[in-house]
Each structure stands twice: as C-alpha cells, then as structure tokens.
C-alpha positions as semicolon CSV with decimal commas, in nm:
position;residue;x (nm);y (nm);z (nm)
1;M;10,220;9,195;7,634
2;P;9,971;9,234;7,921
3;E;10,087;9,157;8,273
4;I;9,903;8,865;8,430
5;K;9,859;8,837;8,807
6;K;9,731;8,527;8,986
7;M;9,601;8,463;9,336
8;K;9,460;8,148;9,491
9;L;9,201;8,168;9,768
10;D;9,136;7,884;10,015
11;W;8,854;7,855;10,264
12;L;8,980;7,797;10,618
13;G;8,642;7,721;10,774
14;E;8,385;7,948;10,938
15;L;8,400;8,263;10,720
16;K;8,781;8,275;10,711
17;F;8,987;8,263;10,392
18;V;9,352;8,290;10,294
19;G;9,475;8,425;9,963
20;K;9,816;8,330;9,828
21;N;10,010;8,472;9,536
22;E;10,252;8,281;9,314
23;R;10,544;8,379;9,541
24;G;10,371;8,222;9,842
25;N;10,282;8,550;10,016
26;T;9,955;8,530;10,206
27;I;9,671;8,756;10,309
28;F;9,392;8,655;10,544
29;F;9,025;8,756;10,529
30;D;8,741;8,725;10,777
31;V;8,404;8,883;10,832
32;P;8,326;9,119;11,123
33;I;8,157;8,959;11,423
34;E;7,840;9,162;11,365
35;K;7,816;9,005;11,016
36;G;7,860;8,647;11,137
37;G;8,237;8,612;11,123
38;Q;8,495;8,603;11,399
39;G;8,668;8,931;11,312
40;T;9,016;8,776;11,312
41;A;9,127;8,952;10,992
42;P;9,014;9,241;10,774
43;S;8,711;9,189;10,555
44;P;8,751;9,197;10,176
45;M;8,609;9,551;10,164
46;E;8,841;9,670;10,441
47;T;9,129;9,513;10,253
48;L;9,026;9,703;9,942
49;L;9,072;10,030;10,135
50;A;9,415;9,914;10,253
51;C;9,507;9,819;9,895
52;L;9,423;10,169;9,775
53;A;9,626;10,325;10,057
54;A;9,921;10,092;9,992
55;C;9,920;10,146;9,615
56;S;9,914;10,522;9,653
57;S;10,167;10,522;9,938
58;I;10,421;10,336;9,726
59;D;10,383;10,605;9,460
60;V;10,406;10,890;9,709
61;V;10,723;10,755;9,872
62;L;10,890;10,689;9,535
63;I;10,796;11,033;9,399
64;L;10,912;11,215;9,711
65;K;11,244;11,027;9,709
66;K;11,285;11,113;9,340
67;K;11,220;11,478;9,431
68;R;11,498;11,442;9,691
69;Q;11,263;11,500;9,983
70;N;11,385;11,377;10,322
71;I;11,081;11,161;10,405
72;T;11,110;10,957;10,726
73;G;10,757;10,824;10,764
74;L;10,417;10,794;10,601
75;S;10,082;10,676;10,723
76;V;9,743;10,696;10,557
77;E;9,408;10,706;10,734
78;V;9,150;10,576;10,487
79;T;8,772;10,588;10,530
80;G;8,517;10,443;10,292
81;I;8,147;10,521;10,271
82;R;7,932;10,241;10,131
83;R;7,584;10,260;9,988
84;D;7,300;10,085;10,172
85;E;7,180;9,858;9,891
86;D;7,356;9,547;9,760
87;P;7,615;9,533;9,629
88;K;7,735;9,769;9,901
89;I;8,006;9,937;9,697
90;Y;8,205;10,235;9,814
91;T;8,062;10,564;9,691
92;E;8,322;10,784;9,859
93;I;8,672;10,717;9,989
94;N;8,878;10,964;10,191
95;L;9,254;10,930;10,230
96;K;9,446;11,144;10,478
97;Y;9,822;11,120;10,433
98;V;10,042;11,199;10,733
99;V;10,387;11,257;10,585
100;K;10,681;11,282;10,821
101;G;11,021;11,418;10,729
102;H;11,284;11,686;10,763
103;G;11,215;12,011;10,578
104;L;10,956;11,861;10,345
105;D;10,836;12,092;10,068
106;E;10,457;12,120;10,084
107;G;10,433;12,156;9,705
108;A;10,630;11,834;9,656
109;V;10,400;11,644;9,895
110;E;10,087;11,781;9,728
111;S;10,226;11,702;9,383
112;A;10,323;11,345;9,480
113;I;9,973;11,272;9,611
114;K;9,812;11,425;9,301
115;L;10,038;11,231;9,062
116;S;9,957;10,908;9,242
117;H;9,582;10,959;9,217
118;E;9,571;11,104;8,868
119;K;9,834;10,892;8,695
120;Y;10,010;10,607;8,874
121;C;9,793;10,423;9,129
122;S;9,620;10,133;8,951
123;V;9,390;10,054;9,243
124;G;9,272;10,415;9,254
125;G;9,235;10,418;8,878
126;M;8,982;10,134;8,906
127;L;8,803;10,259;9,216
128;K;8,754;10,614;9,091
129;Q;8,527;10,470;8,822
130;V;8,264;10,404;9,091
131;A;8,365;10,610;9,396
132;K;8,460;10,968;9,464
133;I;8,815;10,967;9,603
134;L;8,919;11,261;9,820
135;T;9,265;11,328;9,960
136;S;9,413;11,548;10,228
137;Y;9,751;11,558;10,396
138;E;9,939;11,671;10,702
139;I;10,313;11,727;10,715
140;V;10,491;11,642;11,041
141;E;10,848;11,757;11,101
142;G;11,080;11,484;11,220
C-alpha cells in the first residue's frame, strides 16, 4: 500500500506562509526582500535545497552508524544553480558534506554518500530527474 503524506499550508499575510504536517510540526516560508518579501524565513526553493541535504544526511548518519563509524558531527553546504527562464528550476545542485568523527574511514564516508544519492534519498531521487547533483566531502577529526 502506498504511503500517503499530507501537509496544510496557510497564508500568514504579506508573502509569508506556514506549512503544518499531521503531527502539528511547522515550517515557515517567506520570499527574499529583493523579490518583494520580508526575508523572515527561507523561500520554497531554498527549503528544497535544505530538504535534499536533510534527506541525504539522515541516510549518511544511519549508514555510517551501521558501519560502526564513530561520527560526531555532520554538516552539508548545499548550493543550487537555477536557470534564468520560468519556471526557474535547479539545473545543478552541489552538496559538500563535512563529516566529523574519530578515526573515520574515508571509504565508508564515500560509500555512505554514494548509497544515499544512488539508492535511498527520495528527495534526491526526484530532483536528479531535472538537475545534475554533485557531491563532495571533507573529513574532520574530532
């Protein structure tokens, strides 16, 4: 049976919106000042980049823990390049993973990132249909 997800979006005035899932968790959206908004929250397209980074990061952490890697931190710097014409979709997305841990195996880190992007990350699975997704990583001891 297919999994069904629901969100509700409410307009808060100006160009601000709040999305809420069935558990009551919220996410706020706004438009950058230069586009007529107030810039109080990420835009929908910025949020899409964060969703990709979050989806993949969950995979990477779970895979590294399963591989018994001593991971102590993870951050992802994500950059999206959009085309000029409407709809201004992303044509290229770059993710740089900064993985922190004690004695991390480089092969395990590389494998976890690859598995996420090739097999597990649903957000990436959708986005790679329209955008080139590139990854890199840095391992930090500690």
